């Protein structure tokens, strides 16, 4: 996972890219954000995805927070490779939810239900 500053977040959102991406917005002292990050890292380790994973510390990126109207963290967003927002999840979620977010924009499509159920 790569941490993006404010300018890099806007660049990624508005400049074309050939890859889908996953964004985790967090704050420094948020314990649920740390748990979310650990869950997302496990998802990354358990699969091969054609998705870029990014984080952004909202303590250092107030314009990003304003742009999206974020009032609580953690917040996760996925964007497809066309740069269109696919899904947004607020608050701490299960590992399965994060995995389904990634699978929803992953270029290598599989059956997300079978993956989540483990067969």
CSV table of N, CA, C and O in Angstrom, one decimal:
chain,number,residue,atom,x,y,z
A,1,UNK,N,0.8,-1.2,0.0
A,1,UNK,CA,0.0,0.0,0.0
A,1,UNK,C,0.9,1.2,0.0
A,1,UNK,O,1.8,1.3,0.8
A,2,UNK,N,0.6,2.2,-0.8
A,2,UNK,CA,1.3,3.4,-0.9
A,2,UNK,C,0.5,4.6,-0.4
A,2,UNK,O,-0.6,4.7,-0.7
A,3,UNK,N,1.2,5.4,0.4
A,3,UNK,CA,0.5,6.5,1.0
A,3,UNK,C,0.6,7.7,0.0
A,3,UNK,O,1.7,8.0,-0.5
A,4,UNK,N,-0.5,8.3,-0.2
A,4,UNK,CA,-0.6,9.5,-1.1
A,4,UNK,C,-0.8,10.8,-0.4
A,4,UNK,O,-1.6,10.8,0.6
A,5,UNK,N,-0.2,11.8,-0.8
A,5,UNK,CA,-0.5,13.1,-0.2
A,5,UNK,C,-1.6,13.7,-1.0
A,5,UNK,O,-2.2,13.1,-1.9
A,6,UNK,N,-2.1,14.9,-0.5
A,6,UNK,CA,-3.2,15.5,-1.1
A,6,UNK,C,-3.2,15.7,-2.6
A,6,UNK,O,-4.1,15.3,-3.3
A,7,UNK,N,-2.1,16.2,-3.1
A,7,UNK,CA,-1.9,16.4,-4.5
A,7,UNK,C,-1.9,15.1,-5.3
A,7,UNK,O,-2.6,15.0,-6.4
A,8,UNK,N,-1.3,14.1,-4.8
A,8,UNK,CA,-1.3,12.8,-5.4
A,8,UNK,C,-2.7,12.1,-5.5
A,8,UNK,O,-3.0,11.5,-6.5
A,9,UNK,N,-3.5,12.4,-4.5
A,9,UNK,CA,-4.9,11.8,-4.5
A,9,UNK,C,-5.6,12.5,-5.7
A,9,UNK,O,-6.3,11.8,-6.5
A,10,UNK,N,-5.6,13.8,-5.8
A,10,UNK,CA,-6.3,14.5,-6.8
A,10,UNK,C,-5.8,14.1,-8.2
A,10,UNK,O,-6.5,13.9,-9.2
A,11,UNK,N,-4.5,13.9,-8.3
A,11,UNK,CA,-3.9,13.5,-9.6
A,11,UNK,C,-4.4,12.1,-10.0
A,11,UNK,O,-4.8,11.9,-11.1
A,12,UNK,N,-4.4,11.2,-9.0
A,12,UNK,CA,-4.9,9.9,-9.3
A,12,UNK,C,-6.4,9.9,-9.7
A,12,UNK,O,-6.8,9.1,-10.6
A,13,UNK,N,-7.2,10.7,-9.1
A,13,UNK,CA,-8.6,10.8,-9.4
A,13,UNK,C,-8.9,11.4,-10.8
A,13,UNK,O,-9.8,11.0,-11.4
A,14,UNK,N,-8.1,12.3,-11.2
A,14,UNK,CA,-8.4,13.1,-12.4
A,14,UNK,C,-7.5,12.8,-13.6
A,14,UNK,O,-7.9,13.3,-14.7
A,15,UNK,N,-6.5,12.1,-13.5
A,15,UNK,CA,-5.6,11.7,-14.6
A,15,UNK,C,-5.9,10.3,-15.0
A,15,UNK,O,-5.9,9.4,-14.1
A,16,UNK,N,-6.0,9.9,-16.2
A,16,UNK,CA,-6.2,8.6,-16.6
A,16,UNK,C,-5.2,7.6,-16.2
A,16,UNK,O,-4.0,8.0,-16.1
A,17,UNK,N,-5.6,6.4,-15.8
A,17,UNK,CA,-4.6,5.4,-15.4
A,17,UNK,C,-5.2,4.0,-15.9
A,17,UNK,O,-6.4,3.8,-16.0
A,18,UNK,N,-4.3,3.1,-16.3
A,18,UNK,CA,-4.8,1.9,-16.8
A,18,UNK,C,-5.2,0.9,-15.8
A,18,UNK,O,-5.6,-0.2,-16.1
A,19,UNK,N,-5.1,1.2,-14.5
A,19,UNK,CA,-5.4,0.3,-13.5
A,19,UNK,C,-6.5,0.8,-12.5
A,19,UNK,O,-6.6,2.0,-12.2
A,20,UNK,N,-7.3,-0.1,-12.0
A,20,UNK,CA,-8.3,0.2,-11.0
A,20,UNK,C,-7.5,0.5,-9.7
A,20,UNK,O,-6.3,0.1,-9.5
A,21,UNK,N,-8.2,1.1,-8.7
A,21,UNK,CA,-7.5,1.4,-7.5
A,21,UNK,C,-8.4,1.4,-6.3
A,21,UNK,O,-9.6,1.6,-6.4
A,22,UNK,N,-7.8,1.2,-5.1
A,22,UNK,CA,-8.5,1.1,-3.8
A,22,UNK,C,-7.9,2.2,-3.0
A,22,UNK,O,-6.7,2.3,-2.9
A,23,UNK,N,-8.7,3.0,-2.3
A,23,UNK,CA,-8.2,4.1,-1.5
A,23,UNK,C,-8.7,3.9,-0.1
A,23,UNK,O,-9.9,3.7,0.1
A,24,UNK,N,-7.8,3.9,0.9
A,24,UNK,CA,-8.2,3.9,2.3
A,24,UNK,C,-7.9,5.3,2.9
A,24,UNK,O,-6.7,5.8,2.8
A,25,UNK,N,-8.9,6.0,3.4
A,25,UNK,CA,-8.7,7.3,4.0
A,25,UNK,C,-8.7,7.1,5.5
A,25,UNK,O,-9.6,6.4,6.1
A,26,UNK,N,-7.7,7.6,6.2
A,26,UNK,CA,-7.6,7.4,7.7
A,26,UNK,C,-7.1,8.6,8.4
A,26,UNK,O,-6.7,9.6,7.7
A,27,UNK,N,-7.0,8.6,9.7
A,27,UNK,CA,-6.3,9.6,10.5
A,27,UNK,C,-5.3,8.9,11.4
A,27,UNK,O,-5.5,7.7,11.7
A,28,UNK,N,-4.4,9.7,11.9
A,28,UNK,CA,-3.2,9.1,12.6
A,28,UNK,C,-3.6,8.4,13.9
A,28,UNK,O,-3.1,7.3,14.1
A,29,UNK,N,-4.5,8.9,14.7
A,29,UNK,CA,-4.8,8.4,16.0
A,29,UNK,C,-6.1,7.5,16.0
A,29,UNK,O,-6.7,7.3,17.1
A,30,UNK,N,-6.6,7.1,14.9
A,30,UNK,CA,-7.8,6.3,14.8
A,30,UNK,C,-7.5,4.8,14.9
A,30,UNK,O,-6.8,4.2,14.0
A,31,UNK,N,-7.9,4.2,16.0
A,31,UNK,CA,-7.6,2.7,16.1
A,31,UNK,C,-8.4,1.9,15.1
A,31,UNK,O,-7.9,0.8,14.7
A,32,UNK,N,-9.6,2.2,14.8
A,32,UNK,CA,-10.4,1.5,13.8
A,32,UNK,C,-9.7,1.6,12.4
A,32,UNK,O,-9.7,0.6,11.6
A,33,UNK,N,-9.0,2.7,12.1
A,33,UNK,CA,-8.3,2.8,10.9
A,33,UNK,C,-7.1,1.8,10.8
A,33,UNK,O,-6.9,1.3,9.7
A,34,UNK,N,-6.5,1.7,11.9
A,34,UNK,CA,-5.3,0.7,12.0
A,34,UNK,C,-5.8,-0.7,11.7
A,34,UNK,O,-5.2,-1.5,11.1
A,35,UNK,N,-7.0,-1.0,12.3
A,35,UNK,CA,-7.5,-2.4,12.1
A,35,UNK,C,-8.0,-2.6,10.6
A,35,UNK,O,-7.7,-3.6,10.0
A,36,UNK,N,-8.6,-1.5,10.1
A,36,UNK,CA,-9.0,-1.6,8.6
A,36,UNK,C,-7.8,-1.8,7.8
A,36,UNK,O,-7.8,-2.6,6.8
A,37,UNK,N,-6.7,-1.1,8.0
A,37,UNK,CA,-5.5,-1.2,7.2
A,37,UNK,C,-4.9,-2.7,7.3
A,37,UNK,O,-4.5,-3.2,6.3
A,38,UNK,N,-4.9,-3.2,8.5
A,38,UNK,CA,-4.4,-4.6,8.7
A,38,UNK,C,-5.3,-5.6,7.9
A,38,UNK,O,-4.8,-6.5,7.2
A,39,UNK,N,-6.6,-5.4,7.9
A,39,UNK,CA,-7.5,-6.3,7.2
A,39,UNK,C,-7.3,-6.1,5.7
A,39,UNK,O,-7.3,-7.1,4.9
A,40,UNK,N,-7.1,-4.9,5.2
A,40,UNK,CA,-6.9,-4.7,3.8
A,40,UNK,C,-5.5,-5.3,3.4
A,40,UNK,O,-5.4,-5.9,2.3
A,41,UNK,N,-4.5,-5.2,4.2
A,41,UNK,CA,-3.2,-5.8,3.9
A,41,UNK,C,-3.4,-7.4,3.8
A,41,UNK,O,-2.7,-8.0,3.0
A,42,UNK,N,-4.2,-8.0,4.7
A,42,UNK,CA,-4.4,-9.4,4.6
A,42,UNK,C,-5.1,-9.8,3.2
A,42,UNK,O,-4.8,-10.8,2.6
A,43,UNK,N,-6.1,-8.9,2.8
A,43,UNK,CA,-6.7,-9.2,1.5
A,43,UNK,C,-5.7,-9.1,0.4
A,43,UNK,O,-5.7,-10.0,-0.5
A,44,UNK,N,-4.8,-8.1,0.5
A,44,UNK,CA,-3.7,-8.0,-0.5
A,44,UNK,C,-2.9,-9.2,-0.6
A,44,UNK,O,-2.5,-9.7,-1.7
A,45,UNK,N,-2.5,-9.8,0.6
A,45,UNK,CA,-1.6,-10.9,0.6
A,45,UNK,C,-2.3,-12.2,0.2
A,45,UNK,O,-1.7,-13.1,-0.3
A,46,UNK,N,-3.6,-12.3,0.3
A,46,UNK,CA,-4.4,-13.5,0.0
A,46,UNK,C,-4.8,-13.7,-1.4
A,46,UNK,O,-5.4,-14.6,-1.8
A,47,UNK,N,-4.5,-12.7,-2.2
A,47,UNK,CA,-5.0,-12.7,-3.6
A,47,UNK,C,-4.0,-12.0,-4.5
A,47,UNK,O,-3.2,-11.2,-4.1
A,48,UNK,N,-4.2,-12.3,-5.8
A,48,UNK,CA,-3.5,-11.6,-6.9
A,48,UNK,C,-4.5,-10.7,-7.6
A,48,UNK,O,-5.4,-11.2,-8.2
A,49,UNK,N,-4.3,-9.4,-7.4
A,49,UNK,CA,-5.2,-8.4,-8.0
A,49,UNK,C,-4.5,-7.5,-8.9
A,49,UNK,O,-3.4,-7.1,-8.7
A,50,UNK,N,-5.2,-7.0,-9.9
A,50,UNK,CA,-4.8,-6.0,-10.8
A,50,UNK,C,-5.4,-4.7,-10.4
A,50,UNK,O,-6.1,-4.0,-11.1
A,51,UNK,N,-5.1,-4.4,-9.1
A,51,UNK,CA,-5.6,-3.2,-8.5
A,51,UNK,C,-4.5,-2.5,-7.7
A,51,UNK,O,-3.7,-3.2,-7.0
A,52,UNK,N,-4.4,-1.2,-7.8
A,52,UNK,CA,-3.4,-0.5,-7.0
A,52,UNK,C,-4.1,-0.1,-5.6
A,52,UNK,O,-5.2,0.2,-5.6
A,53,UNK,N,-3.3,-0.3,-4.5
A,53,UNK,CA,-3.8,0.0,-3.2
A,53,UNK,C,-3.1,1.3,-2.7
A,53,UNK,O,-1.9,1.4,-2.6
A,54,UNK,N,-3.9,2.3,-2.2
A,54,UNK,CA,-3.4,3.5,-1.7
A,54,UNK,C,-4.0,3.9,-0.4
A,54,UNK,O,-5.2,3.5,-0.1
A,55,UNK,N,-3.3,4.7,0.4
A,55,UNK,CA,-3.9,5.2,1.6
A,55,UNK,C,-3.7,6.7,1.6
A,55,UNK,O,-2.8,7.2,0.9
A,56,UNK,N,-4.4,7.4,2.4
A,56,UNK,CA,-4.3,8.9,2.5
A,56,UNK,C,-4.6,9.3,3.9
A,56,UNK,O,-5.7,9.0,4.4
A,57,UNK,N,-3.7,10.0,4.6
A,57,UNK,CA,-3.9,10.5,5.9
A,57,UNK,C,-4.6,11.8,5.8
A,57,UNK,O,-4.1,12.8,5.4
A,58,UNK,N,-5.9,11.8,6.3
A,58,UNK,CA,-6.7,13.0,6.2
A,58,UNK,C,-6.2,14.1,7.1
A,58,UNK,O,-6.6,15.3,6.9
A,59,UNK,N,-5.4,13.8,8.1
A,59,UNK,CA,-4.8,14.9,9.0
A,59,UNK,C,-3.9,15.8,8.1
A,59,UNK,O,-3.8,17.0,8.4
A,60,UNK,N,-3.3,15.2,7.1
A,60,UNK,CA,-2.4,16.0,6.2
A,60,UNK,C,-3.1,16.4,4.9
A,60,UNK,O,-2.4,17.0,4.0
A,61,UNK,N,-4.4,16.1,4.7
A,61,UNK,CA,-5.1,16.3,3.4
A,61,UNK,C,-6.5,16.9,3.6
A,61,UNK,O,-7.5,16.2,3.3
A,62,UNK,N,-6.6,18.0,4.2
A,62,UNK,CA,-7.9,18.6,4.5
A,62,UNK,C,-8.8,18.9,3.3
A,62,UNK,O,-10.0,18.7,3.3
A,63,UNK,N,-8.1,19.2,2.1
A,63,UNK,CA,-8.9,19.4,0.9
A,63,UNK,C,-9.6,18.2,0.4
A,63,UNK,O,-10.7,18.2,-0.2
A,64,UNK,N,-8.9,17.0,0.6
A,64,UNK,CA,-9.5,15.7,0.2
A,64,UNK,C,-10.7,15.4,1.0
A,64,UNK,O,-11.7,15.1,0.5
A,65,UNK,N,-10.6,15.7,2.3
A,65,UNK,CA,-11.7,15.5,3.2
A,65,UNK,C,-12.9,16.3,2.8
A,65,UNK,O,-14.0,15.9,2.8
A,66,UNK,N,-12.6,17.6,2.5
A,66,UNK,CA,-13.6,18.5,2.1
A,66,UNK,C,-14.3,18.1,0.7
A,66,UNK,O,-15.5,18.1,0.6
A,67,UNK,N,-13.4,17.7,-0.2
A,67,UNK,CA,-13.9,17.3,-1.5
A,67,UNK,C,-14.9,16.2,-1.4
A,67,UNK,O,-15.9,16.2,-2.1
A,68,UNK,N,-14.6,15.2,-0.6
A,68,UNK,CA,-15.5,14.0,-0.5
A,68,UNK,C,-16.6,14.2,0.6
A,68,UNK,O,-17.5,13.3,0.7
A,69,UNK,N,-16.5,15.2,1.4
A,69,UNK,CA,-17.4,15.4,2.5
A,69,UNK,C,-17.2,14.3,3.6
A,69,UNK,O,-18.2,13.9,4.3
A,70,UNK,N,-16.0,13.9,3.8
A,70,UNK,CA,-15.7,12.9,4.8
A,70,UNK,C,-15.8,13.5,6.2
A,70,UNK,O,-15.1,14.4,6.5
A,71,UNK,N,-16.6,12.9,7.1
A,71,UNK,CA,-16.8,13.3,8.4
A,71,UNK,C,-16.3,12.3,9.5
A,71,UNK,O,-16.3,12.6,10.7
A,72,UNK,N,-16.1,11.1,9.0
A,72,UNK,CA,-15.6,10.0,9.9
A,72,UNK,C,-14.8,9.1,9.1
A,72,UNK,O,-14.8,9.0,7.9
A,73,UNK,N,-13.9,8.4,9.8
A,73,UNK,CA,-13.0,7.4,9.2
A,73,UNK,C,-13.0,6.1,10.0
A,73,UNK,O,-13.5,6.1,11.1
A,74,UNK,N,-12.6,5.0,9.4
A,74,UNK,CA,-12.0,4.9,8.0
A,74,UNK,C,-13.1,5.0,6.9
A,74,UNK,O,-14.2,4.6,7.1
A,75,UNK,N,-12.6,5.4,5.7
A,75,UNK,CA,-13.4,5.4,4.5
A,75,UNK,C,-12.6,4.7,3.5
A,75,UNK,O,-11.5,5.0,3.3
A,76,UNK,N,-13.3,3.7,2.8
A,76,UNK,CA,-12.6,3.1,1.6
A,76,UNK,C,-13.4,3.3,0.4
A,76,UNK,O,-14.7,3.3,0.4
A,77,UNK,N,-12.7,3.5,-0.7
A,77,UNK,CA,-13.3,3.8,-2.0
A,77,UNK,C,-12.6,2.9,-3.1
A,77,UNK,O,-11.4,2.8,-3.0
A,78,UNK,N,-13.4,2.4,-4.0
A,78,UNK,CA,-12.8,1.7,-5.2
A,78,UNK,C,-13.2,2.5,-6.4
A,78,UNK,O,-14.3,3.0,-6.5
A,79,UNK,N,-12.2,2.5,-7.4
A,79,UNK,CA,-12.4,3.1,-8.7
A,79,UNK,C,-12.0,2.1,-9.7
A,79,UNK,O,-11.0,1.4,-9.6
A,80,UNK,N,-12.8,2.0,-10.8
A,80,UNK,CA,-12.5,1.0,-11.9
A,80,UNK,C,-11.4,1.6,-12.7
A,80,UNK,O,-11.0,2.8,-12.5
A,81,UNK,N,-10.9,0.9,-13.7
A,81,UNK,CA,-9.8,1.4,-14.5
A,81,UNK,C,-10.2,2.5,-15.5
A,81,UNK,O,-9.3,3.2,-16.0
A,82,UNK,N,-11.5,2.8,-15.6
A,82,UNK,CA,-11.9,4.0,-16.3
A,82,UNK,C,-11.9,5.3,-15.4
A,82,UNK,O,-12.2,6.4,-15.9
A,83,UNK,N,-11.6,5.1,-14.1
A,83,UNK,CA,-11.6,6.2,-13.2
A,83,UNK,C,-12.9,6.5,-12.6
A,83,UNK,O,-13.1,7.6,-12.0
A,84,UNK,N,-13.9,5.6,-12.8
A,84,UNK,CA,-15.2,5.8,-12.2
A,84,UNK,C,-15.3,5.2,-10.8
A,84,UNK,O,-14.9,4.1,-10.6
A,85,UNK,N,-15.9,6.0,-9.9
A,85,UNK,CA,-16.1,5.4,-8.5
A,85,UNK,C,-17.0,4.2,-8.6
A,85,UNK,O,-18.1,4.3,-9.2
A,86,UNK,N,-16.6,3.2,-8.0
A,86,UNK,CA,-17.4,1.9,-8.0
A,86,UNK,C,-18.1,1.7,-6.7
A,86,UNK,O,-19.3,1.4,-6.7
A,87,UNK,N,-17.4,1.9,-5.6
A,87,UNK,CA,-18.0,1.6,-4.3
A,87,UNK,C,-17.4,2.4,-3.2
A,87,UNK,O,-16.2,2.7,-3.2
A,88,UNK,N,-18.2,2.8,-2.1
A,88,UNK,CA,-17.7,3.5,-1.0
A,88,UNK,C,-18.2,2.8,0.3
A,88,UNK,O,-19.4,2.5,0.4
A,89,UNK,N,-17.3,2.6,1.2
A,89,UNK,CA,-17.7,2.0,2.5
A,89,UNK,C,-17.1,2.9,3.6
A,89,UNK,O,-16.0,3.1,3.7
A,90,UNK,N,-18.1,3.3,4.5
A,90,UNK,CA,-17.7,4.1,5.7
A,90,UNK,C,-17.6,3.1,6.9
A,90,UNK,O,-18.3,2.1,7.0
A,91,UNK,N,-16.8,3.5,7.8
A,91,UNK,CA,-16.6,2.7,9.1
A,91,UNK,C,-15.8,1.4,8.9
A,91,UNK,O,-15.6,1.0,7.7
A,92,UNK,N,-15.5,0.8,10.0
A,92,UNK,CA,-14.7,-0.5,9.9
A,92,UNK,C,-15.6,-1.6,9.4
A,92,UNK,O,-16.7,-1.8,9.8
A,93,UNK,N,-15.1,-2.3,8.4
A,93,UNK,CA,-15.8,-3.4,7.8
A,93,UNK,C,-15.0,-4.7,8.0
A,93,UNK,O,-13.8,-4.7,8.3
A,94,UNK,N,-15.6,-5.8,7.6
A,94,UNK,CA,-14.9,-7.1,7.7
A,94,UNK,C,-14.0,-7.3,6.5
A,94,UNK,O,-14.1,-6.6,5.5
A,95,UNK,N,-13.1,-8.2,6.7
A,95,UNK,CA,-12.1,-8.5,5.6
A,95,UNK,C,-12.9,-8.9,4.3
A,95,UNK,O,-12.5,-8.6,3.2
A,96,UNK,N,-14.0,-9.7,4.5
A,96,UNK,CA,-14.7,-10.1,3.3
A,96,UNK,C,-15.3,-8.9,2.6
A,96,UNK,O,-15.4,-8.9,1.3
A,97,UNK,N,-15.7,-7.9,3.3
A,97,UNK,CA,-16.3,-6.7,2.6
A,97,UNK,C,-15.2,-6.0,1.8
A,97,UNK,O,-15.3,-5.6,0.6
A,98,UNK,N,-14.0,-5.9,2.4
A,98,UNK,CA,-12.9,-5.2,1.6
A,98,UNK,C,-12.5,-6.1,0.4
A,98,UNK,O,-12.2,-5.6,-0.6
A,99,UNK,N,-12.5,-7.4,0.6
A,99,UNK,CA,-12.2,-8.3,-0.5
A,99,UNK,C,-13.2,-8.1,-1.6
A,99,UNK,O,-12.9,-8.0,-2.8
A,100,UNK,N,-14.5,-8.0,-1.3
A,100,UNK,CA,-15.5,-7.9,-2.3
A,100,UNK,C,-15.4,-6.5,-3.0
A,100,UNK,O,-15.7,-6.4,-4.2
A,101,UNK,N,-14.9,-5.5,-2.3
A,101,UNK,CA,-14.7,-4.2,-3.0
A,101,UNK,C,-13.6,-4.3,-4.0
A,101,UNK,O,-13.7,-3.8,-5.1
A,102,UNK,N,-12.5,-5.0,-3.7
A,102,UNK,CA,-11.4,-5.2,-4.6
A,102,UNK,C,-11.8,-6.1,-5.8
A,102,UNK,O,-11.6,-5.7,-6.9
A,103,UNK,N,-12.5,-7.1,-5.5
A,103,UNK,CA,-13.0,-8.0,-6.6
A,103,UNK,C,-13.9,-7.3,-7.5
A,103,UNK,O,-14.0,-7.6,-8.7
A,104,UNK,N,-14.7,-6.4,-7.0
A,104,UNK,CA,-15.6,-5.6,-7.9
A,104,UNK,C,-14.9,-4.8,-9.0
A,104,UNK,O,-15.5,-4.5,-10.0
A,105,UNK,N,-13.7,-4.4,-8.8
A,105,UNK,CA,-13.0,-3.6,-9.8
A,105,UNK,C,-11.8,-4.3,-10.3
A,105,UNK,O,-11.1,-3.8,-11.2
A,106,UNK,N,-11.5,-5.5,-9.9
A,106,UNK,CA,-10.4,-6.3,-10.4
A,106,UNK,C,-10.5,-6.6,-11.8
A,106,UNK,O,-11.6,-7.1,-12.2
A,107,UNK,N,-9.5,-6.5,-12.6
A,107,UNK,CA,-9.5,-6.8,-14.0
A,107,UNK,C,-9.7,-8.3,-14.3
A,107,UNK,O,-10.3,-8.7,-15.3
A,108,UNK,N,-9.2,-9.1,-13.4
A,108,UNK,CA,-9.3,-10.5,-13.6
A,108,UNK,C,-10.6,-10.9,-12.8
A,108,UNK,O,-10.6,-11.1,-11.6
A,109,UNK,N,-11.7,-11.0,-13.6
A,109,UNK,CA,-12.9,-11.3,-12.9
A,109,UNK,C,-13.0,-12.8,-12.6
A,109,UNK,O,-12.6,-13.7,-13.3
A,110,UNK,N,-13.6,-13.0,-11.4
A,110,UNK,CA,-13.9,-14.4,-11.0
A,110,UNK,C,-15.3,-14.3,-10.4
A,110,UNK,O,-15.9,-13.2,-10.5
A,111,UNK,N,-15.7,-15.3,-9.7
A,111,UNK,CA,-17.0,-15.2,-9.0
A,111,UNK,C,-16.7,-14.7,-7.6
A,111,UNK,O,-16.2,-15.5,-6.8
A,112,UNK,N,-17.0,-13.5,-7.2
A,112,UNK,CA,-16.7,-13.0,-5.9
A,112,UNK,C,-17.4,-13.8,-4.8
A,112,UNK,O,-16.8,-14.0,-3.7
A,113,UNK,N,-18.6,-14.4,-5.1
A,113,UNK,CA,-19.3,-15.1,-4.0
A,113,UNK,C,-18.5,-16.4,-3.7
A,113,UNK,O,-18.4,-16.7,-2.5
A,114,UNK,N,-18.0,-17.1,-4.7
A,114,UNK,CA,-17.3,-18.3,-4.4
A,114,UNK,C,-16.0,-18.0,-3.6
A,114,UNK,O,-15.6,-18.8,-2.8
A,115,UNK,N,-15.3,-16.9,-4.0
A,115,UNK,CA,-14.1,-16.6,-3.3
A,115,UNK,C,-14.4,-16.2,-1.8
A,115,UNK,O,-13.7,-16.7,-0.9
A,116,UNK,N,-15.4,-15.5,-1.6
A,116,UNK,CA,-15.8,-15.1,-0.2
A,116,UNK,C,-16.2,-16.3,0.7
A,116,UNK,O,-16.0,-16.3,1.8
A,117,UNK,N,-16.8,-17.3,0.0
A,117,UNK,CA,-17.3,-18.5,0.7
A,117,UNK,C,-16.1,-19.5,0.9
A,117,UNK,O,-16.3,-20.5,1.6
A,118,UNK,N,-15.0,-19.3,0.2
A,118,UNK,CA,-13.9,-20.1,0.4
A,118,UNK,C,-13.9,-21.4,-0.5
A,118,UNK,O,-13.2,-22.3,-0.2
A,119,UNK,N,-14.6,-21.5,-1.5
A,119,UNK,CA,-14.6,-22.6,-2.4
A,119,UNK,C,-14.6,-22.2,-3.9
A,119,UNK,O,-14.8,-21.1,-4.2
